[in-house]
XYZ file of C-alpha atoms in Angstrom:
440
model
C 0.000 0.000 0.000
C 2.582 2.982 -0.848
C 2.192 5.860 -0.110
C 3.551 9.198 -1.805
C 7.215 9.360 -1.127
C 8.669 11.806 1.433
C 11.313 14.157 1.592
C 13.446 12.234 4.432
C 15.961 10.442 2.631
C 17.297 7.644 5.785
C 19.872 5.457 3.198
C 21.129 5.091 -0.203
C 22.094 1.639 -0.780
C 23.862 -0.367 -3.508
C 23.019 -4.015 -4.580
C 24.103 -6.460 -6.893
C 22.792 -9.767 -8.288
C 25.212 -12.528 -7.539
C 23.120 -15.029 -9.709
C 21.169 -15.151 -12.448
C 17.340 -15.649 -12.732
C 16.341 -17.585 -16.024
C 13.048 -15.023 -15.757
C 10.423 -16.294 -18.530
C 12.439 -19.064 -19.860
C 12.427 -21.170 -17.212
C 8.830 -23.222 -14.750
C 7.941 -21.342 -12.048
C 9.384 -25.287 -10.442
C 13.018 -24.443 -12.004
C 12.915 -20.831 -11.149
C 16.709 -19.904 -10.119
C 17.147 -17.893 -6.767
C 18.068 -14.197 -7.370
C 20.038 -12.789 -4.342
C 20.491 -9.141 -4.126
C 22.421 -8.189 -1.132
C 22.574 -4.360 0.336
C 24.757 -1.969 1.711
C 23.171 1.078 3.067
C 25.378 4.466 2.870
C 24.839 8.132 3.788
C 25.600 9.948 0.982
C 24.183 11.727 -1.296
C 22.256 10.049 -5.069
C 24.547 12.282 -7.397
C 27.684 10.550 -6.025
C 26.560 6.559 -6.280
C 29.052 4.968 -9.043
C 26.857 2.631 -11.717
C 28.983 0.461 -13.160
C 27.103 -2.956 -15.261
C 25.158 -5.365 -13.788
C 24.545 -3.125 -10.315
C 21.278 -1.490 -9.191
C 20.739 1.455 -6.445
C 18.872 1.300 -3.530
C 17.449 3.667 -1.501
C 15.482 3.447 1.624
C 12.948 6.330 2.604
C 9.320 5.213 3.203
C 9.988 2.335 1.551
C 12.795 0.251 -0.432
C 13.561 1.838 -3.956
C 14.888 -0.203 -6.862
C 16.724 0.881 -10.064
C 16.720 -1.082 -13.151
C 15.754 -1.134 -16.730
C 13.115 -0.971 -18.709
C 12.453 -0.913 -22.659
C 14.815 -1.634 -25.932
C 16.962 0.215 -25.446
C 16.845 -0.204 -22.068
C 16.214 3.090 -20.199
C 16.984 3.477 -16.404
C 13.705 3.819 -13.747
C 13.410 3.520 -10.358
C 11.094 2.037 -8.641
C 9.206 1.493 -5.153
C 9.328 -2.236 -4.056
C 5.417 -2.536 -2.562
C 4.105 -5.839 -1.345
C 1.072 -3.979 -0.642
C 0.667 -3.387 -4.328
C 0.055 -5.491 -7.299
C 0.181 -3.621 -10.606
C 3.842 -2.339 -11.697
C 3.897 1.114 -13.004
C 5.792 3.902 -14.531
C 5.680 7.864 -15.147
C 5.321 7.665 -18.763
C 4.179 11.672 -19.360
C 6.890 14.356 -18.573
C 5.455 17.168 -16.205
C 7.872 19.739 -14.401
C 7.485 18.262 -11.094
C 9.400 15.051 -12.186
C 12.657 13.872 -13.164
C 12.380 10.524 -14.087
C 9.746 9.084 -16.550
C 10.039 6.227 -18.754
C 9.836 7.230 -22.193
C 7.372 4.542 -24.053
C 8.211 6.052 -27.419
C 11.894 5.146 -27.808
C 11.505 1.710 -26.793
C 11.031 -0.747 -29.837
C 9.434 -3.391 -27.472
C 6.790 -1.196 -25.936
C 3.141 -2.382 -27.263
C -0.343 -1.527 -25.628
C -3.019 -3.634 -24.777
C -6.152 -3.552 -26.120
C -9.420 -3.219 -23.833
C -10.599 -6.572 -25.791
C -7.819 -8.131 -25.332
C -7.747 -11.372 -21.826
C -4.712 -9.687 -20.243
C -7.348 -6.481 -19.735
C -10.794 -8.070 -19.802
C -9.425 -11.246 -16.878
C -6.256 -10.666 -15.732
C -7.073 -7.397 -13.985
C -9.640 -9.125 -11.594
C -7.609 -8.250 -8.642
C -7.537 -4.340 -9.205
C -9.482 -2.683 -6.303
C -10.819 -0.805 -9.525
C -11.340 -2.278 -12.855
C -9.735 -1.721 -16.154
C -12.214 0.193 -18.430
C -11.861 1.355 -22.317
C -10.476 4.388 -23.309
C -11.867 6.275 -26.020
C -9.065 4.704 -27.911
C -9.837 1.358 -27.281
C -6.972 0.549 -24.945
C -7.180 -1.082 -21.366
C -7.267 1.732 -18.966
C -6.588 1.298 -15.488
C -6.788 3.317 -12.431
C -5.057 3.368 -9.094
C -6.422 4.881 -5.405
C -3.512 4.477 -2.322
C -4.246 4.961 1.729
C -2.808 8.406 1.280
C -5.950 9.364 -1.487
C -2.890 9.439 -4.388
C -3.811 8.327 -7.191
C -2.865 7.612 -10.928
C -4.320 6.374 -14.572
C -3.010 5.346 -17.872
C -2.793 2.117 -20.105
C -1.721 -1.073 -19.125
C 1.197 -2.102 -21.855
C 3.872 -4.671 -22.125
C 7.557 -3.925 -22.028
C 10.799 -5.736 -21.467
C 11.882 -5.516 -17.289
C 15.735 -6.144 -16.688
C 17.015 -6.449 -13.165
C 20.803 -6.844 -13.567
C 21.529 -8.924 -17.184
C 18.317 -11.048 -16.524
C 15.380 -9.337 -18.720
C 11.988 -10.408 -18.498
C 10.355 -9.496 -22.105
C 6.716 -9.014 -21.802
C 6.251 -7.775 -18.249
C 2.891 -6.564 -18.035
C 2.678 -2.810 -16.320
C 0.647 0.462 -16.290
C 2.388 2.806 -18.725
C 0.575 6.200 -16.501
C 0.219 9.775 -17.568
C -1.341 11.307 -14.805
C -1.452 11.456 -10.663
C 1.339 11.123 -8.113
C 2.615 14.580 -7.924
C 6.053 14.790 -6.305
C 6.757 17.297 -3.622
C 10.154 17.127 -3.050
C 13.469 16.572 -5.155
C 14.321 13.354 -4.038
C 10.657 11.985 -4.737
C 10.602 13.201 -8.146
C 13.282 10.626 -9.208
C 11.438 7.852 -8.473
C 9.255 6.469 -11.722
C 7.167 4.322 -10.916
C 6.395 1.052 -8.631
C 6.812 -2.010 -8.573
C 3.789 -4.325 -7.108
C 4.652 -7.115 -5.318
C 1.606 -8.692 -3.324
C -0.189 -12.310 -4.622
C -2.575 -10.034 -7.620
C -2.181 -12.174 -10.683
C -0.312 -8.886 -12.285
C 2.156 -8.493 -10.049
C 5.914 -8.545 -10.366
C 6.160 -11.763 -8.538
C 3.449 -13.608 -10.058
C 4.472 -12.686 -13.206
C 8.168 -13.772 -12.983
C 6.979 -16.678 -11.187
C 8.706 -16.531 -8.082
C 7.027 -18.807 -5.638
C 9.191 -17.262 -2.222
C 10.689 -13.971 -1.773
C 12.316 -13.038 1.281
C 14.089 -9.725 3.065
C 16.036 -8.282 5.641
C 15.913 -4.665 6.274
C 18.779 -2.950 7.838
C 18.629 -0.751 9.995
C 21.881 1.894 9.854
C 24.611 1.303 8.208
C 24.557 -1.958 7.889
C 23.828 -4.860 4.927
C 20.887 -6.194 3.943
C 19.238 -8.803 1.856
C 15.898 -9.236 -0.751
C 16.334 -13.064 -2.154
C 14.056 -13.925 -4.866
C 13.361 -17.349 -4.812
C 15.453 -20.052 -2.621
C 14.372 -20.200 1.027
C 15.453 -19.334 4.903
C 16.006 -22.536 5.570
C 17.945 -25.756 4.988
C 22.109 -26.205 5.600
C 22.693 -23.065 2.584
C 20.847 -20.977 5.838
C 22.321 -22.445 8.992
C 23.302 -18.934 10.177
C 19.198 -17.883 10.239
C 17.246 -18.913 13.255
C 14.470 -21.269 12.652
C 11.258 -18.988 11.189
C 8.428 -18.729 13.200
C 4.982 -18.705 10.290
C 1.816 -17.294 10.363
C -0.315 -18.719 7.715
C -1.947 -16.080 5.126
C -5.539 -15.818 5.301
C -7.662 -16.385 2.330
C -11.493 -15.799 2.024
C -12.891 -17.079 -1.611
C -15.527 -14.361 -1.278
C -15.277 -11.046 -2.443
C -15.875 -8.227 0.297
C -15.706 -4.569 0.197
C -13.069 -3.356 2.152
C -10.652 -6.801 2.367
C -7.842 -6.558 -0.188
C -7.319 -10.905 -0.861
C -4.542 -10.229 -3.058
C -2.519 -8.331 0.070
C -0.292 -10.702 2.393
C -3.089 -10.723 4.997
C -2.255 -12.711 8.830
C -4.141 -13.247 11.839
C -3.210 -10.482 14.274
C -4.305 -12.301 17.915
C -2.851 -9.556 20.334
C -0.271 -6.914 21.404
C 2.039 -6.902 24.258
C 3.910 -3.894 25.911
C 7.199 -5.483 27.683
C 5.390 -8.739 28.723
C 1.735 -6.877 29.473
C -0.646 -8.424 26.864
C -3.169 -6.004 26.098
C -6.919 -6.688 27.785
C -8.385 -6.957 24.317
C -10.623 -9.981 23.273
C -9.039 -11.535 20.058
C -12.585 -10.201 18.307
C -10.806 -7.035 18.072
C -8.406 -8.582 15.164
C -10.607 -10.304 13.234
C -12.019 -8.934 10.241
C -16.101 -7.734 10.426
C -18.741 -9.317 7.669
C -17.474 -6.374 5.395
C -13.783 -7.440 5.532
C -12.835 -4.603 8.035
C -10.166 -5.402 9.742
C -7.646 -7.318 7.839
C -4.077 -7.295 9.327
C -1.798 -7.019 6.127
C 2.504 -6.893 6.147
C 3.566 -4.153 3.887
C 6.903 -2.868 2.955
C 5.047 -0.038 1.088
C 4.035 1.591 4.181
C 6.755 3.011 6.390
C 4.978 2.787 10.358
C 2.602 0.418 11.196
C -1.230 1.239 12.042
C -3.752 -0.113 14.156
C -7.738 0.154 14.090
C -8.734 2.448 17.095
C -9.547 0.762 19.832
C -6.541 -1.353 19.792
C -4.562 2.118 19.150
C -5.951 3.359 22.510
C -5.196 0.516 24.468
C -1.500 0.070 23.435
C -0.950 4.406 23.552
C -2.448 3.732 27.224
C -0.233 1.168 28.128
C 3.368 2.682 26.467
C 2.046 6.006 27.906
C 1.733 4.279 31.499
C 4.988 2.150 31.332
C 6.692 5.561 30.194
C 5.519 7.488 32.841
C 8.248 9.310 34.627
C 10.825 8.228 31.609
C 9.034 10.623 28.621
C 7.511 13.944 28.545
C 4.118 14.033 26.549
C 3.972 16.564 23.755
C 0.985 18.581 25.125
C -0.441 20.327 21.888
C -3.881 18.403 20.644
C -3.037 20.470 17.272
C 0.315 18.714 16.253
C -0.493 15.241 14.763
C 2.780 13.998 13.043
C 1.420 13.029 9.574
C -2.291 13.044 10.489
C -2.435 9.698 11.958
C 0.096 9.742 14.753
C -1.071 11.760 17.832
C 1.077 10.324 20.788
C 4.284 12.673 20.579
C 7.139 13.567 23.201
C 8.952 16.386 24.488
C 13.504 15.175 24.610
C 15.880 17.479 25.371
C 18.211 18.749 22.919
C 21.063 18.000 24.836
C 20.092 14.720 25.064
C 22.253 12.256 22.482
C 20.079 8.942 22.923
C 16.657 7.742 23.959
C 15.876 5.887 27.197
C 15.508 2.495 27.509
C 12.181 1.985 26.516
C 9.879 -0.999 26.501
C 9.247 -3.513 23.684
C 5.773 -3.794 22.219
C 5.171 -7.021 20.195
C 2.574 -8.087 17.929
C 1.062 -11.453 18.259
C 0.110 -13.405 14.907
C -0.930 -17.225 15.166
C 2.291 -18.995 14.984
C 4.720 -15.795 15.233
C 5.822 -12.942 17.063
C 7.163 -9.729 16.072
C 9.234 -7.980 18.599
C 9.703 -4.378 17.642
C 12.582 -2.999 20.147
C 12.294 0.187 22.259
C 14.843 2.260 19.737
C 12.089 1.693 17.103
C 8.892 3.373 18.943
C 10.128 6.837 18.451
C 10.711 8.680 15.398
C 12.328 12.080 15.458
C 10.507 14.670 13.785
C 12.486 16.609 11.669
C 12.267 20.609 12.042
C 9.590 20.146 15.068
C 11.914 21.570 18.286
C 9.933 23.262 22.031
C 11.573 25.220 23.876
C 15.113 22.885 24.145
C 13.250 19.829 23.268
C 13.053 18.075 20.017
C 9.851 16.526 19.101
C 9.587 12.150 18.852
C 6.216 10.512 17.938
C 5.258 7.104 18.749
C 5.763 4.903 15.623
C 2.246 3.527 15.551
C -0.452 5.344 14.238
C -4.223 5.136 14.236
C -5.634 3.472 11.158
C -9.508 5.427 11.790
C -7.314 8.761 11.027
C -6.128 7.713 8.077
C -8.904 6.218 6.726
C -8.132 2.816 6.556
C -10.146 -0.017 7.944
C -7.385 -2.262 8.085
C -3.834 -2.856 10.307
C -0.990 -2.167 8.687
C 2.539 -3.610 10.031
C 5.200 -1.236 7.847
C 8.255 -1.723 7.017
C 10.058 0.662 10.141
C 8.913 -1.991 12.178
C 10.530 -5.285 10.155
C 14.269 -4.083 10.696
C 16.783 -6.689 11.305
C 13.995 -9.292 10.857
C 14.052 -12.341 7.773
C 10.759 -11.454 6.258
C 9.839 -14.540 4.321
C 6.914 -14.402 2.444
C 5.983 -17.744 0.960
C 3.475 -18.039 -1.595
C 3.623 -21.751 -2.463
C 2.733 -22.587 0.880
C 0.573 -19.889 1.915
C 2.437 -17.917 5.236
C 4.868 -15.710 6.368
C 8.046 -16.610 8.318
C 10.019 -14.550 10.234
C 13.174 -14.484 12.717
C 15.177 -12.197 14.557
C 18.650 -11.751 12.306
C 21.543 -9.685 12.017
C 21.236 -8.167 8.408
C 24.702 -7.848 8.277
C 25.271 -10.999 8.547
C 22.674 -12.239 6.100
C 24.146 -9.818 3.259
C 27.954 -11.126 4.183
C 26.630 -14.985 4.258
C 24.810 -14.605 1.082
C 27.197 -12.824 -0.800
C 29.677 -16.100 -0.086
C 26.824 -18.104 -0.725
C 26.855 -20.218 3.033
């Protein structure tokens, strides 16, 4: 579920592909393993070498690709979304961006007709569905959390990650929405959709297990296409805890059953489970409710009531340790309203309680240092401002909970499609990205 991109630019990193996916020429069975290990860096975009065969990274509100698209192949860059299924580029130059994919000088671009299966079938998935343009080609439209939104055709083109190419990827080509604000947003082109929608990236290149580690500072990190996190090639990776996906077969207004959707079953503040009946999680006769794990979104967000009761608790277990931000009209992006008061002599946080989430099968343990996020600009007096990293889905206007990616550092994020769930363990990134890159 991405949202527009900000301004805070937390890493740049650098990956390369160690091996090489066979893409559409091989079963989704024989599929080879990609393994794209990162390094995260502060510096700035205009310095980043890019030599062959190496792709750039960077790591705002969510994990940004670079690769290549068309004959010949031009570069984009792209938002990895697991919240998303349909890939898409800025195809029409405006003056707020600079970088748009230029359909006309690629040889292998073609459009798809509105008559044409991929359009009339394949789109099923789309929370909106494709339509006819007055020229007869499949138009499609996309709505985000954030009320972004964009439109164009839905084309074919070649994708290359690396040397592997993937000829007849099926994306939007769009012309219109997602205004950038900021310099650093308006070099991203597009996204690229990642959830279990027939059209997305995975789906198409057949992948049947992706996984990721997301570092934290600077540090390495891991995405692995194919392959698994487990087996004697992982002996260095704990043994994943899964949570199986849920699935309903029929269709309901407001639950998304192409997202990576898990049973949420309680929260816990240190070792204080909340006192809220598991009813809470589970999704109403409408589909309200859904708990979905998206690397699209950068914090993670909670219906209301469970909101209140875990800004309660963190507020009562930081009594005495944390100053409340007393000013009802500050609300740090419109959905977070628990803020703090920390002096600007002060280098570090206090130790802080843990609050974990509790999915059937799993835990996810989300460590003090990770509940407060400074706000840039925002100082009192001689205090800087910090807002609790969970937010409150009813302000945003979701009916859903959202776990972000802020909250999945130094975890393996497995997501495994052939058997339904999602794994996860407690891992040093850096490790992961130095085992992998030796291939142990």
């Amino acid at each position: 579920m991405a949202t527009l991109l900000t301004a805070h630019l937390f890493f740049f990193v650098v990956f390369f592909i160690l091996s090489q996916s066979c893409f559409s020429t091989c079963s989704k069975q024989s599929r080879a393993a990609v393994v794209l290990p990162l390094k995260t860096q502060m510096i700035p975009s205009s310095s980043i070498p890019k030599p062959p065969n190496k792709v750039s990274f960077h790591h705002n509100v969510s994990l940004t690709a670079s690769l290549t698209v068309g004959n010949p192949p031009q570069n984009v860059s792209v938002v990895i979304d697991t919240g998303s299924e349909l890939s898409w580029l800025h195809c029409n130059k405006t003056p707020n961006l600079l970088s748009t994919f230029d359909r006309l000088r690629s040889s292998s671009y073609s459009v798809i007709p509105c008559s044409s299966p991929t359009c009339t079938k394949r789109t099923r998935d789309l929370p909106i569905p494709a339509s006819c343009d007055s020229r007869k080609l499949c138009h499609v439209t996309l709505s985000y959390a954030d009320a972004s939104s964009s439109e164009g055709n839905l084309a074919f083109d070649t994708f290359r990650i690396g040397s592997s190419a993937s000829p007849g990827t099926i994306f939007g080509c769009m012309d219109s929405g997602f205004s950038s604000t900021t310099e650093e947003d308006s070099k991203t082109t597009g996204l690229m959709g990642m959830n279990r929608g027939a059209l997305s990236f995975v789906s198409q290149m057949g992948f049947q297990r992706f996984s990721y580690c997301i570092s934290d500072r600077d540090s390495w990190g891991v995405l692995l296409l194919g392959g698994g996190g487990s087996g004697s090639n992982f002996s260095w990776l704990q043994p994943l805890n899964y949570t199986p996906l849920i699935q309903i077969s029929t269709p309901l207004p407001y639950f998304d059953r192409a997202a990576y959707t898990v049973q949420l079953e309680g929260i816990k503040v240190s070792d204080k489970l909340l006192p809220l009946p598991k009813s809470v999680f589970v999704p109403d006769h409408t589909g309200a409710g859904q708990t979905m794990v998206d690397s699209g979104t950068q914090f993670t967000f909670l219906l209301g009531s469970a909101y209140s009761a875990l800004r309660n608790e963190f507020m009562e277990q930081t009594r005495g340790i944390l100053t409340v931000l007393e000013d009802s009209n500050f609300v740090f992006q419109g959905t977070m309203d628990l803020c703090f008061r920390v002096s600007l002599n002060r280098s570090t946080l206090p130790v802080l309680p843990t609050v974990s989430l509790v999915f059937r099968g799993a835990e996810m343990r989300v460590p003090g240092e990770w509940l407060l996020y400074k706000v840039a600009g925002e100082v009192r007096g001689g205090d800087q401002v910090y807002c609790f990293t969970f937010g409150n889905s009813d302000l945003m206007g979701v009916e859903a909970y959202i776990i972000g990616h802020y909250h999945q550092q130094n975890l393996w994020m497995e997501f495994d499609l052939q058997n339904s769930r999602v794994g996860l363990a407690p891992v040093s990134c850096a490790l992961a990205g130095q085992r992998l890159s030796k291939g142990i």
